[in-house]
Each structure stands twice: as C-alpha cells, then as structure tokens.
Amino acid sequence: MKRVLIVLAVWALVSIRPAPAAETSPPWQQVLVLHPARSQGPSIPFDYNFRNALPPFEKEPALAGKEVARGLIPTVPPTPLLRNVTDGELYLNVDHGRDFLTGSSVTYTSQCPDGVHVIFSGVHVITQQEALAIPYTVAVHTYRTGYAGWLWVQSGWSGTLARDGQSWNLTVIDNLDGRIDGQDRLHVLDLDRSPKATYHDVPVPGLLSLAGHTYRLDFTFKPAEPNIVLETLVTEVQLPRGELEIEAEGCRSLDLQDDRHLLLLANPQGRMSVPAGNYRVSNCSLRSQGQPLQFVGCERTVSVPAGQTANFRIGLPLSNTIAATRDRNLLHLTYQLVGAGGETYRLGGLKGLPSFRIYQGPFRLAGGAFGHG
C-alpha cells in the first residue's frame, strides 16, 4: 500500500507541473542590401557671403587678380572648396584638408544655364565614418559671384523590398553626414502599379507601414568592393490597430505621418485597418486633373484610436478660393486651390493659370492672372 501511495504522489507532482509556454515565432525580417544609385535630393542651402565669408585657407594656388570665394561642403569632416569666379572653376580638397597645393585637389568647371546661377555638376565628395569612406555625388548651384546657393545630392542607395507577391523599390538619399535619420529622404516606388506607379518622396521614417504591414528600418553602411552599400534590416513589428474609413475621391496615394511612423496608402478608399495613431497628412497625390498639382499642406489631423473607427475625407472635388485683404487703396488677392478635406494644392503647370476679374455693376474695373504656383 505504501508503494502505491508513493507512486500516486509522484504522479500528482508531475501532473501539476506547469505546461511549457507556447513558443512565439520570431518576427518577419528581411536584410535588404541597397546598392549605389543615381538619385536626386535633398537640397542643402549654404551661404558663405559677407559676414559668413571664410578667411584664406592654409595654402592656395596663386590667383592674383582673380575673384575668389571660399566655402565648405557639409560632409564629415567638412570638405573645403575654393571658387575661382573669374575663370569659372571650383577647386575641391577631397581629403578634407585646407592645403590646396600638396593636398588631393580636384578641379570642376562651371555651367551657366540662365545667366544668374552657376552649376558645378558631378562633384564627388566623401564622408569618413571611422575606417569607412562613404562616397557621394552632388551638384553645386551658386550665384554668379561669391559662394551662396544650395547643393543637390545626386546619389543614393537603392534596392527592392518584396513580400506576399508585392514589391517596392526603396531609395535612400543621405544628406552627406554618414548616418540615416529623419533628415534624409526615402523614395518608395510601387513596382506592381507600373506604368502608373505610385511614388512617394518622404523623410526617412523609423517605422514604415506598407500594404497592411509595419516595419522597423535599421540602416548600416558596409563595405562591398568596389562600392559602399547600405544594409537595411527590415523587421516587422506588431502595433495596436484601428479602422480608418477614407473618402478620397481622385486620390492616387496618401501619406500619413505620426512622428517618425509613416503610413503609405495606395489608392486609399473605403474601410482600412491601420496602426492606431495621431496622423498628419504629409502628402496627397491626385490623379491627373489636366495639369500637375502639388500638395502644399493640410491642417487637419487624423486620430485613429486602437480598436475604434475614424473617418477622413480628402481629395476631390477641388474648390477655387480667394482671400481679399485691403490696405488703404491697395487690394491684395490670395488664391488657393482647396481639396475636400481642407488641404491645399499648388498648380504645377504654366497653362490655364487661374485668373480674376473685378466688376462694379456691369463695368469691368480690373483683371489679371495669378502667377505660377
């Protein structure tokens, strides 16, 4: 009997042992390698005129009688440059030193397309990230004299993200500082909608929502002979969700942003499940309305509580609105093209610009057209 009781006690102890926790599957991940690619943006303003003018560098070529201007390109460390305004040349010290006589100096020749601006295109610079030299190509736009204007970054890193039979081309354009954050640009091209592809040009987000999934993006520059690549770890994250009922007539794509979380919606219409958040509209791209339209802004926010439904309207129809203000005998008219959600657009073409006429009774007193934009 004692032997039976001992066996029963052991069996009881085994039977009340807690069951092992259910194993959770790891999150979906993809390592996306972005390779060097030609691209455009962002623009980086600079001004080295007047109070901001730089003193002479340590060693400069003999430029007696020439008009000279100096500046820095904001790589890490900064890249010194010397502009020979008289001869239309730009001397660049690519090793970041200020010795233009024995250092690694490269000369670029200018173009003057409109008589006002001078352009140096295809300028090669590098940012040093420890032992890694990250290459960039920029175009320098400056005025005829001095050194003030803006830089256009002409290079980036590009690759294809694919999942569930859908694919997108992602292109990242760095602002020359060697790290990827919200100051840089991300181009997203929906490859499954060609030739009328959905295209987004947005600040690089920390979280990106595409086609019902939300991903965290982690970027690392890595060497890969003969180039530097941008390795992107794409990790799916699970966020609380709500429902968004969208009425977006004529809207081709909609970009909603909550801090560094970016929600990209292609052909938004009807009820959609989206991550909960308080979103602002960063872009709304409309289908062709006879001439290009550029989204300007929207003061409304879209609040989507977890487990609840929010409603939002944007897009067509568009309304022509004019605000009139008077200063003594001066009447100032401001034109705006307003969408269904109160968002505003700018006309991108030069044809069919909006016009106005002012009447007193049957007599026409004045008239004219609003300028481009």
mmCIF file with all atom_site columns, C-alpha atoms in Angstrom, residues 161 168 186 188 200 205-217 237 239-241 254-256 260-266 273-276 279:
data_model
loop_
_atom_site.group_PDB
_atom_site.id
_atom_site.type_symbol
_atom_site.label_atom_id
_atom_site.label_alt_id
_atom_site.label_comp_id
_atom_site.label_asym_id
_atom_site.label_entity_id
_atom_site.label_seq_id
_atom_site.pdbx_PDB_ins_code
_atom_site.Cartn_x
_atom_site.Cartn_y
_atom_site.Cartn_z
_atom_site.occupancy
_atom_site.B_iso_or_equiv
_atom_site.pdbx_formal_charge
_atom_site.auth_seq_id
_atom_site.auth_comp_id
_atom_site.auth_asym_id
_atom_site.auth_atom_id
_atom_site.pdbx_PDB_model_num
ATOM 1  C CA . LEU A 1 161 ? 11.653 45.055 -50.884 1.00 0.00 ? 161 LEU A CA 1
ATOM 2  C CA . TRP A 1 168 ? 8.663  48.169 -53.853 1.00 0.00 ? 168 TRP A CA 1
ATOM 3  C CA . LEU A 1 186 ? 13.300 57.972 -48.828 1.00 0.00 ? 186 LEU A CA 1
ATOM 4  C CA . VAL A 1 188 ? 9.314  54.491 -52.430 1.00 0.00 ? 188 VAL A CA 1
ATOM 5  C CA . HIS A 1 200 ? 6.441  58.615 -52.547 1.00 0.00 ? 200 HIS A CA 1
ATOM 6  C CA . PRO A 1 205 ? 10.937 57.049 -41.160 1.00 0.00 ? 205 PRO A CA 1
ATOM 7  C CA . GLY A 1 206 ? 11.775 54.849 -38.206 1.00 0.00 ? 206 GLY A CA 1
ATOM 8  C CA . LEU A 1 207 ? 8.604  52.798 -38.866 1.00 0.00 ? 207 LEU A CA 1
ATOM 9  C CA . LEU A 1 208 ? 7.138  52.260 -42.326 1.00 0.00 ? 208 LEU A CA 1
ATOM 10 C CA . SER A 1 209 ? 3.652  50.834 -42.942 1.00 0.00 ? 209 SER A CA 1
ATOM 11 C CA . LEU A 1 210 ? 3.076  49.264 -46.360 1.00 0.00 ? 210 LEU A CA 1
ATOM 12 C CA . ALA A 1 211 ? 0.237  47.040 -47.602 1.00 0.00 ? 211 ALA A CA 1
ATOM 13 C CA . GLY A 1 212 ? -1.043 46.129 -44.131 1.00 0.00 ? 212 GLY A CA 1
ATOM 14 C CA . HIS A 1 213 ? 2.378  45.512 -42.534 1.00 0.00 ? 213 HIS A CA 1
ATOM 15 C CA . THR A 1 214 ? 4.522  47.780 -40.349 1.00 0.00 ? 214 THR A CA 1
ATOM 16 C CA . TYR A 1 215 ? 8.316  47.558 -40.458 1.00 0.00 ? 215 TYR A CA 1
ATOM 17 C CA . ARG A 1 216 ? 11.178 48.961 -38.418 1.00 0.00 ? 216 ARG A CA 1
ATOM 18 C CA . LEU A 1 217 ? 14.072 50.121 -40.610 1.00 0.00 ? 217 LEU A CA 1
ATOM 19 C CA . VAL A 1 237 ? 6.507  44.989 -35.710 1.00 0.00 ? 237 VAL A CA 1
ATOM 20 C CA . LEU A 1 239 ? 1.179  47.656 -33.250 1.00 0.00 ? 239 LEU A CA 1
ATOM 21 C CA . PRO A 1 240 ? -2.337 48.232 -31.883 1.00 0.00 ? 240 PRO A CA 1
ATOM 22 C CA . ARG A 1 241 ? -4.697 48.803 -34.803 1.00 0.00 ? 241 ARG A CA 1
ATOM 23 C CA . LEU A 1 254 ? -1.894 59.205 -49.368 1.00 0.00 ? 254 LEU A CA 1
ATOM 24 C CA . ASP A 1 255 ? 0.981  59.653 -46.903 1.00 0.00 ? 255 ASP A CA 1
ATOM 25 C CA . LEU A 1 256 ? 0.088  59.862 -43.203 1.00 0.00 ? 256 LEU A CA 1
ATOM 26 C CA . ARG A 1 260 ? 8.656  59.016 -37.361 1.00 0.00 ? 260 ARG A CA 1
ATOM 27 C CA . HIS A 1 261 ? 5.977  56.445 -38.234 1.00 0.00 ? 261 HIS A CA 1
ATOM 28 C CA . LEU A 1 262 ? 4.973  56.758 -41.885 1.00 0.00 ? 262 LEU A CA 1
ATOM 29 C CA . LEU A 1 263 ? 1.834  55.136 -43.290 1.00 0.00 ? 263 LEU A CA 1
ATOM 30 C CA . LEU A 1 264 ? 1.784  54.905 -47.101 1.00 0.00 ? 264 LEU A CA 1
ATOM 31 C CA . LEU A 1 265 ? -1.592 54.146 -48.689 1.00 0.00 ? 265 LEU A CA 1
ATOM 32 C CA . ALA A 1 266 ? -2.006 53.394 -52.398 1.00 0.00 ? 266 ALA A CA 1
ATOM 33 C CA . SER A 1 273 ? -7.157 48.542 -40.983 1.00 0.00 ? 273 SER A CA 1
ATOM 34 C CA . VAL A 1 274 ? -4.224 50.761 -39.941 1.00 0.00 ? 274 VAL A CA 1
ATOM 35 C CA . PRO A 1 275 ? -1.953 51.144 -36.890 1.00 0.00 ? 275 PRO A CA 1
ATOM 36 C CA . ALA A 1 276 ? -3.500 53.351 -34.228 1.00 0.00 ? 276 ALA A CA 1
ATOM 37 C CA . TYR A 1 279 ? -1.549 61.254 -38.047 1.00 0.00 ? 279 TYR A CA 1
#
